[in-house]
């Protein structure tokens, strides 16, 4: 220590020659940089040569991004029609599916935000509910954000379904309980109940639930992921002319670029550009 610029350059070049992914290249570079920073010694990663090498490596290794499709209100309506029938409203498993997906969609929630929600983070009001996000990817100082979600008169009202889920799960009086967590089926009573272990639902299990729900309404599950809920909510709001400022506030985005990455413009909106060129 410290490593020389030439040594780091040779190492990074070898990674490029091995055709590692762009993320692996970046991880190695910033790991070396971090190790030198905490050692309080001269950092070779500050060299302009290495930055140029990284830029060239990223261009060589970069590949097209295959983004997941956004989930639409129509898809959510199909899921609610299937899982939220009157006969299923005492089925905790089905109610969890409806409430979790509708909340993720309407609140533009990342899975990390959705899974870490506790009872104390939810407050119900006459016309809406307030969801307090204690910490998120962009909230590095953990100041928290409040997301307001309106009550609607539709079958897909996220406030109705979350209230039903909390009542059915019996956790509305336990402020530290995670809202979405594992459930168990009891054959003797033919019913589902929350597991006593207070741990949030895993990413893998939540993804399985989403895929199963999408498959049950005839959709290709490969086209969607848990982030499709967040991008779907943002896309739907943008298509209905919600202002950029409110979109950014509701989705807790730091920049316009990060917000726009979540929004998929419809074909008609894209065609409107050339239609207004007067040619």
Coordinates of C-alpha atoms in Angstrom, one line a residue:
X1 CA 0.0 0.0 0.0
X2 CA -0.6 2.2 -1.8
X3 CA -0.9 0.4 -5.1
X4 CA 0.6 2.1 -8.1
X5 CA -1.5 3.4 -10.9
X6 CA 0.0 1.0 -13.4
X7 CA -0.8 -2.0 -11.1
X8 CA -4.5 -1.0 -10.8
X9 CA -4.6 -0.3 -14.6
X10 CA -3.3 -3.7 -15.4
X11 CA -5.8 -5.4 -13.1
X12 CA -8.8 -3.4 -14.4
X13 CA -7.6 -4.2 -18.0
X14 CA -7.5 -7.9 -17.2
X15 CA -11.1 -7.7 -16.0
X16 CA -12.2 -6.0 -19.3
X17 CA -10.4 -8.8 -21.3
X18 CA -12.3 -11.4 -19.3
X19 CA -15.5 -9.8 -20.4
X20 CA -16.9 -9.3 -16.9
X21 CA -20.1 -7.3 -16.5
X22 CA -20.0 -3.5 -16.2
X23 CA -21.1 -3.7 -12.6
X24 CA -18.3 -6.1 -11.7
X25 CA -15.8 -3.7 -13.2
X26 CA -17.2 -0.8 -11.2
X27 CA -17.4 -2.8 -8.0
X28 CA -13.7 -3.7 -8.2
X29 CA -12.7 -0.1 -9.0
X30 CA -14.6 1.4 -6.1
X31 CA -13.5 -1.4 -3.7
X32 CA -9.9 -0.5 -4.4
X33 CA -10.7 3.2 -4.1
X34 CA -12.5 2.7 -0.8
X35 CA -9.7 0.6 0.7
X36 CA -7.2 3.4 -0.1
X37 CA -9.5 6.1 1.3
X38 CA -9.9 4.4 4.7
X39 CA -6.2 3.8 4.8
X40 CA -5.5 7.5 4.4
X41 CA -2.9 7.0 1.8
X42 CA -2.4 8.2 -1.8
X43 CA -5.2 6.9 -3.9
X44 CA -4.3 5.6 -7.4
X45 CA -8.0 5.7 -8.3
X46 CA -8.0 9.4 -8.4
X47 CA -5.7 9.2 -11.4
X48 CA -7.2 10.6 -14.7
X49 CA -5.7 7.6 -16.5
X50 CA -7.8 5.2 -14.5
X51 CA -10.9 7.2 -15.0
X52 CA -10.4 7.1 -18.7
X53 CA -9.7 3.4 -18.5
X54 CA -13.0 2.9 -16.6
X55 CA -14.9 4.9 -19.1
X56 CA -13.5 2.9 -22.0
X57 CA -14.1 -0.4 -20.1
X58 CA -17.7 0.5 -19.5
X59 CA -18.2 1.2 -23.2
X60 CA -16.8 -2.1 -24.2
X61 CA -18.7 -4.1 -21.6
X62 CA -22.0 -2.3 -21.7
X63 CA -25.0 -4.2 -23.0
X64 CA -28.6 -3.2 -23.8
X65 CA -30.8 -2.9 -20.7
X66 CA -33.9 -5.1 -20.8
X67 CA -36.3 -3.2 -18.6
X68 CA -39.3 -5.0 -17.1
X69 CA -42.7 -3.8 -18.3
X70 CA -44.7 -1.6 -16.0
X71 CA -47.8 -3.1 -14.3
X72 CA -51.0 -1.3 -15.4
X73 CA -54.2 -0.5 -13.6
X74 CA -55.9 -3.0 -15.9
X75 CA -53.6 -5.7 -14.7
X76 CA -54.2 -4.9 -11.0
X77 CA -58.0 -4.9 -11.7
X78 CA -57.7 -8.5 -13.1
X79 CA -55.7 -9.6 -10.0
X80 CA -58.2 -8.0 -7.6
X81 CA -61.1 -9.6 -9.6
X82 CA -59.5 -13.0 -9.2
X83 CA -58.1 -12.8 -5.6
X84 CA -60.4 -10.2 -4.1
X85 CA -63.8 -11.8 -4.7
X86 CA -66.3 -11.6 -1.7
X87 CA -65.7 -15.3 -1.1
X88 CA -61.9 -14.7 -0.7
X89 CA -62.1 -11.6 1.6
X90 CA -61.5 -13.8 4.7
X91 CA -58.5 -15.4 3.0
X92 CA -55.4 -13.7 4.4
X93 CA -53.2 -15.1 1.6
X94 CA -55.4 -13.6 -1.1
X95 CA -56.0 -10.3 0.7
X96 CA -52.2 -9.9 1.3
X97 CA -51.7 -10.2 -2.5
X98 CA -54.2 -7.5 -3.3
X99 CA -53.1 -5.1 -0.5
X100 CA -49.3 -5.5 -1.1
X101 CA -49.5 -5.0 -4.9
X102 CA -51.9 -2.1 -4.7
X103 CA -49.9 -0.3 -2.0
X104 CA -46.6 -0.8 -4.0
X105 CA -48.3 0.6 -7.1
X106 CA -50.1 3.5 -5.6
X107 CA -47.2 4.6 -3.4
X108 CA -44.5 4.1 -6.0
X109 CA -42.7 1.9 -3.5
X110 CA -39.4 0.1 -3.9
X111 CA -39.5 -3.4 -2.5
X112 CA -37.1 -2.4 0.3
X113 CA -39.6 0.3 1.3
X114 CA -42.6 -2.0 1.0
X115 CA -41.1 -4.9 3.0
X116 CA -39.9 -2.7 5.9
X117 CA -43.2 -1.0 6.5
X118 CA -44.5 -1.4 10.1
X119 CA -47.9 -0.8 11.6
X120 CA -46.7 2.4 13.1
X121 CA -45.8 3.8 9.7
X122 CA -49.5 3.7 8.6
X123 CA -52.2 6.2 9.6
X124 CA -55.7 6.2 8.2
X125 CA -57.8 9.3 7.7
X126 CA -61.2 10.1 6.3
X127 CA -60.1 10.7 2.7
X128 CA -56.7 9.1 2.6
X129 CA -53.9 7.2 4.4
X130 CA -50.4 8.4 5.2
X131 CA -47.5 6.0 4.7
X132 CA -44.3 7.0 6.5
X133 CA -41.1 5.8 4.7
X134 CA -38.5 5.8 7.5
X135 CA -35.6 5.3 5.1
X136 CA -35.0 4.8 1.4
X137 CA -32.2 4.5 -1.1
X138 CA -32.2 8.2 -1.8
X139 CA -32.8 9.3 1.8
X140 CA -29.3 8.8 3.0
X141 CA -29.8 10.8 6.2
X142 CA -33.0 8.9 7.2
X143 CA -35.1 11.9 7.5
X144 CA -38.1 10.0 6.3
X145 CA -40.9 10.8 3.8
X146 CA -44.7 10.7 4.0
X147 CA -46.6 9.4 1.1
X148 CA -50.3 10.2 0.9
X149 CA -52.6 7.7 -0.8
X150 CA -56.2 8.7 -1.5
X151 CA -59.2 6.6 -0.9
X152 CA -61.1 5.8 -4.1
X153 CA -64.5 4.4 -4.8
X154 CA -63.1 1.6 -7.0
X155 CA -62.6 -2.1 -6.2
X156 CA -58.8 -1.5 -6.4
X157 CA -58.8 1.1 -3.6
X158 CA -55.4 0.6 -1.9
X159 CA -56.6 2.1 1.4
X160 CA -59.6 -0.3 1.6
X161 CA -57.4 -3.4 0.9
X162 CA -54.7 -2.4 3.4
X163 CA -57.2 -1.8 6.1
X164 CA -58.9 -5.1 5.4
X165 CA -55.5 -6.9 5.5
X166 CA -54.5 -5.3 8.8
X167 CA -57.8 -6.2 10.4
X168 CA -57.7 -9.8 9.1
X169 CA -54.1 -10.3 10.1
X170 CA -54.8 -8.9 13.6
X171 CA -51.7 -6.7 13.7
X172 CA -53.3 -3.3 13.7
X173 CA -52.5 -2.7 17.4
X174 CA -48.9 -3.8 17.4
X175 CA -46.9 -0.8 16.1
X176 CA -43.6 -2.6 15.7
X177 CA -45.0 -5.4 13.6
X178 CA -43.9 -5.6 10.0
X179 CA -47.0 -5.4 7.8
X180 CA -46.0 -7.9 5.2
X181 CA -44.4 -11.1 6.5
X182 CA -44.7 -14.9 6.2
X183 CA -48.1 -16.6 6.7
X184 CA -48.9 -20.2 7.5
X185 CA -51.8 -22.4 6.4
X186 CA -53.7 -24.3 9.1
X187 CA -55.4 -27.3 7.7
X188 CA -57.6 -27.9 10.8
X189 CA -59.3 -24.5 10.4
X190 CA -58.7 -24.2 6.6
X191 CA -57.3 -20.7 7.2
X192 CA -54.1 -18.6 6.9
X193 CA -52.5 -16.8 9.8
X194 CA -49.4 -14.6 10.2
X195 CA -46.3 -16.3 11.5
X196 CA -45.4 -15.2 15.0
X197 CA -41.8 -14.4 13.9
X198 CA -41.7 -10.7 13.2
X199 CA -39.6 -10.6 10.1
X200 CA -40.4 -8.9 6.8
X201 CA -41.4 -10.9 3.7
X202 CA -38.4 -11.8 1.6
X203 CA -37.7 -10.5 -1.9
X204 CA -37.8 -14.0 -3.3
X205 CA -41.2 -14.8 -1.7
X206 CA -42.7 -11.5 -2.8
X207 CA -41.5 -12.0 -6.4
X208 CA -43.0 -15.5 -6.3
X209 CA -46.4 -14.1 -5.2
X210 CA -46.3 -11.5 -8.0
X211 CA -45.4 -14.0 -10.7
X212 CA -48.1 -16.4 -9.5
X213 CA -50.7 -13.7 -9.6
X214 CA -49.6 -12.5 -13.0
X215 CA -49.6 -16.1 -14.4
X216 CA -53.1 -16.7 -13.0
X217 CA -54.5 -13.8 -15.1
X218 CA -52.7 -15.1 -18.3
X219 CA -49.6 -12.8 -18.4
X220 CA -46.0 -13.6 -19.2
X221 CA -44.2 -13.4 -15.9
X222 CA -40.8 -12.9 -17.5
X223 CA -41.9 -9.4 -18.6
X224 CA -42.5 -8.2 -15.0
X225 CA -40.7 -7.8 -11.7
X226 CA -41.4 -6.2 -8.3
X227 CA -40.1 -2.9 -9.7
X228 CA -42.9 -3.1 -12.2
X229 CA -45.2 -1.9 -9.4
X230 CA -43.2 1.3 -8.9
X231 CA -42.7 2.0 -12.6
X232 CA -46.4 1.1 -13.3
X233 CA -47.6 3.6 -10.8
X234 CA -45.3 6.4 -12.1
X235 CA -46.2 5.6 -15.7
X236 CA -50.0 5.7 -15.0
X237 CA -49.6 9.0 -13.2
X238 CA -47.6 10.5 -16.0
X239 CA -50.2 9.4 -18.6
X240 CA -52.9 11.1 -16.6
X241 CA -51.0 14.4 -16.6
X242 CA -49.8 14.5 -13.0
X243 CA -47.3 17.4 -12.7
X244 CA -43.6 16.6 -12.8
X245 CA -43.1 18.2 -9.4
X246 CA -45.8 16.0 -7.7
X247 CA -44.5 12.9 -9.5
X248 CA -41.0 13.5 -8.2
X249 CA -42.3 14.2 -4.7
X250 CA -44.5 11.1 -4.5
X251 CA -41.8 8.8 -5.9
X252 CA -39.0 10.4 -3.8
X253 CA -36.7 10.8 -6.7
X254 CA -33.7 13.1 -6.5
X255 CA -33.5 14.0 -10.2
X256 CA -35.6 14.2 -13.3
X257 CA -33.4 11.6 -15.0
X258 CA -34.0 9.0 -12.3
X259 CA -37.8 9.7 -12.4
X260 CA -38.0 9.5 -16.2
X261 CA -36.2 6.1 -16.2
X262 CA -39.3 4.7 -14.5
X263 CA -41.8 6.1 -16.9
X264 CA -42.7 4.3 -20.1
X265 CA -44.4 6.6 -22.6
X266 CA -47.3 5.1 -24.5
X267 CA -47.1 4.8 -28.3
X268 CA -49.8 7.5 -28.7
X269 CA -47.8 9.9 -26.6
X270 CA -44.6 9.3 -28.5
X271 CA -46.4 9.8 -31.8
X272 CA -47.8 13.1 -30.6
X273 CA -44.4 14.7 -31.1
X274 CA -44.3 14.3 -34.9
X275 CA -48.1 15.0 -35.1
X276 CA -47.4 18.4 -33.8
X277 CA -44.6 19.2 -36.3
X278 CA -47.1 20.6 -38.9
X279 CA -45.7 18.4 -41.7

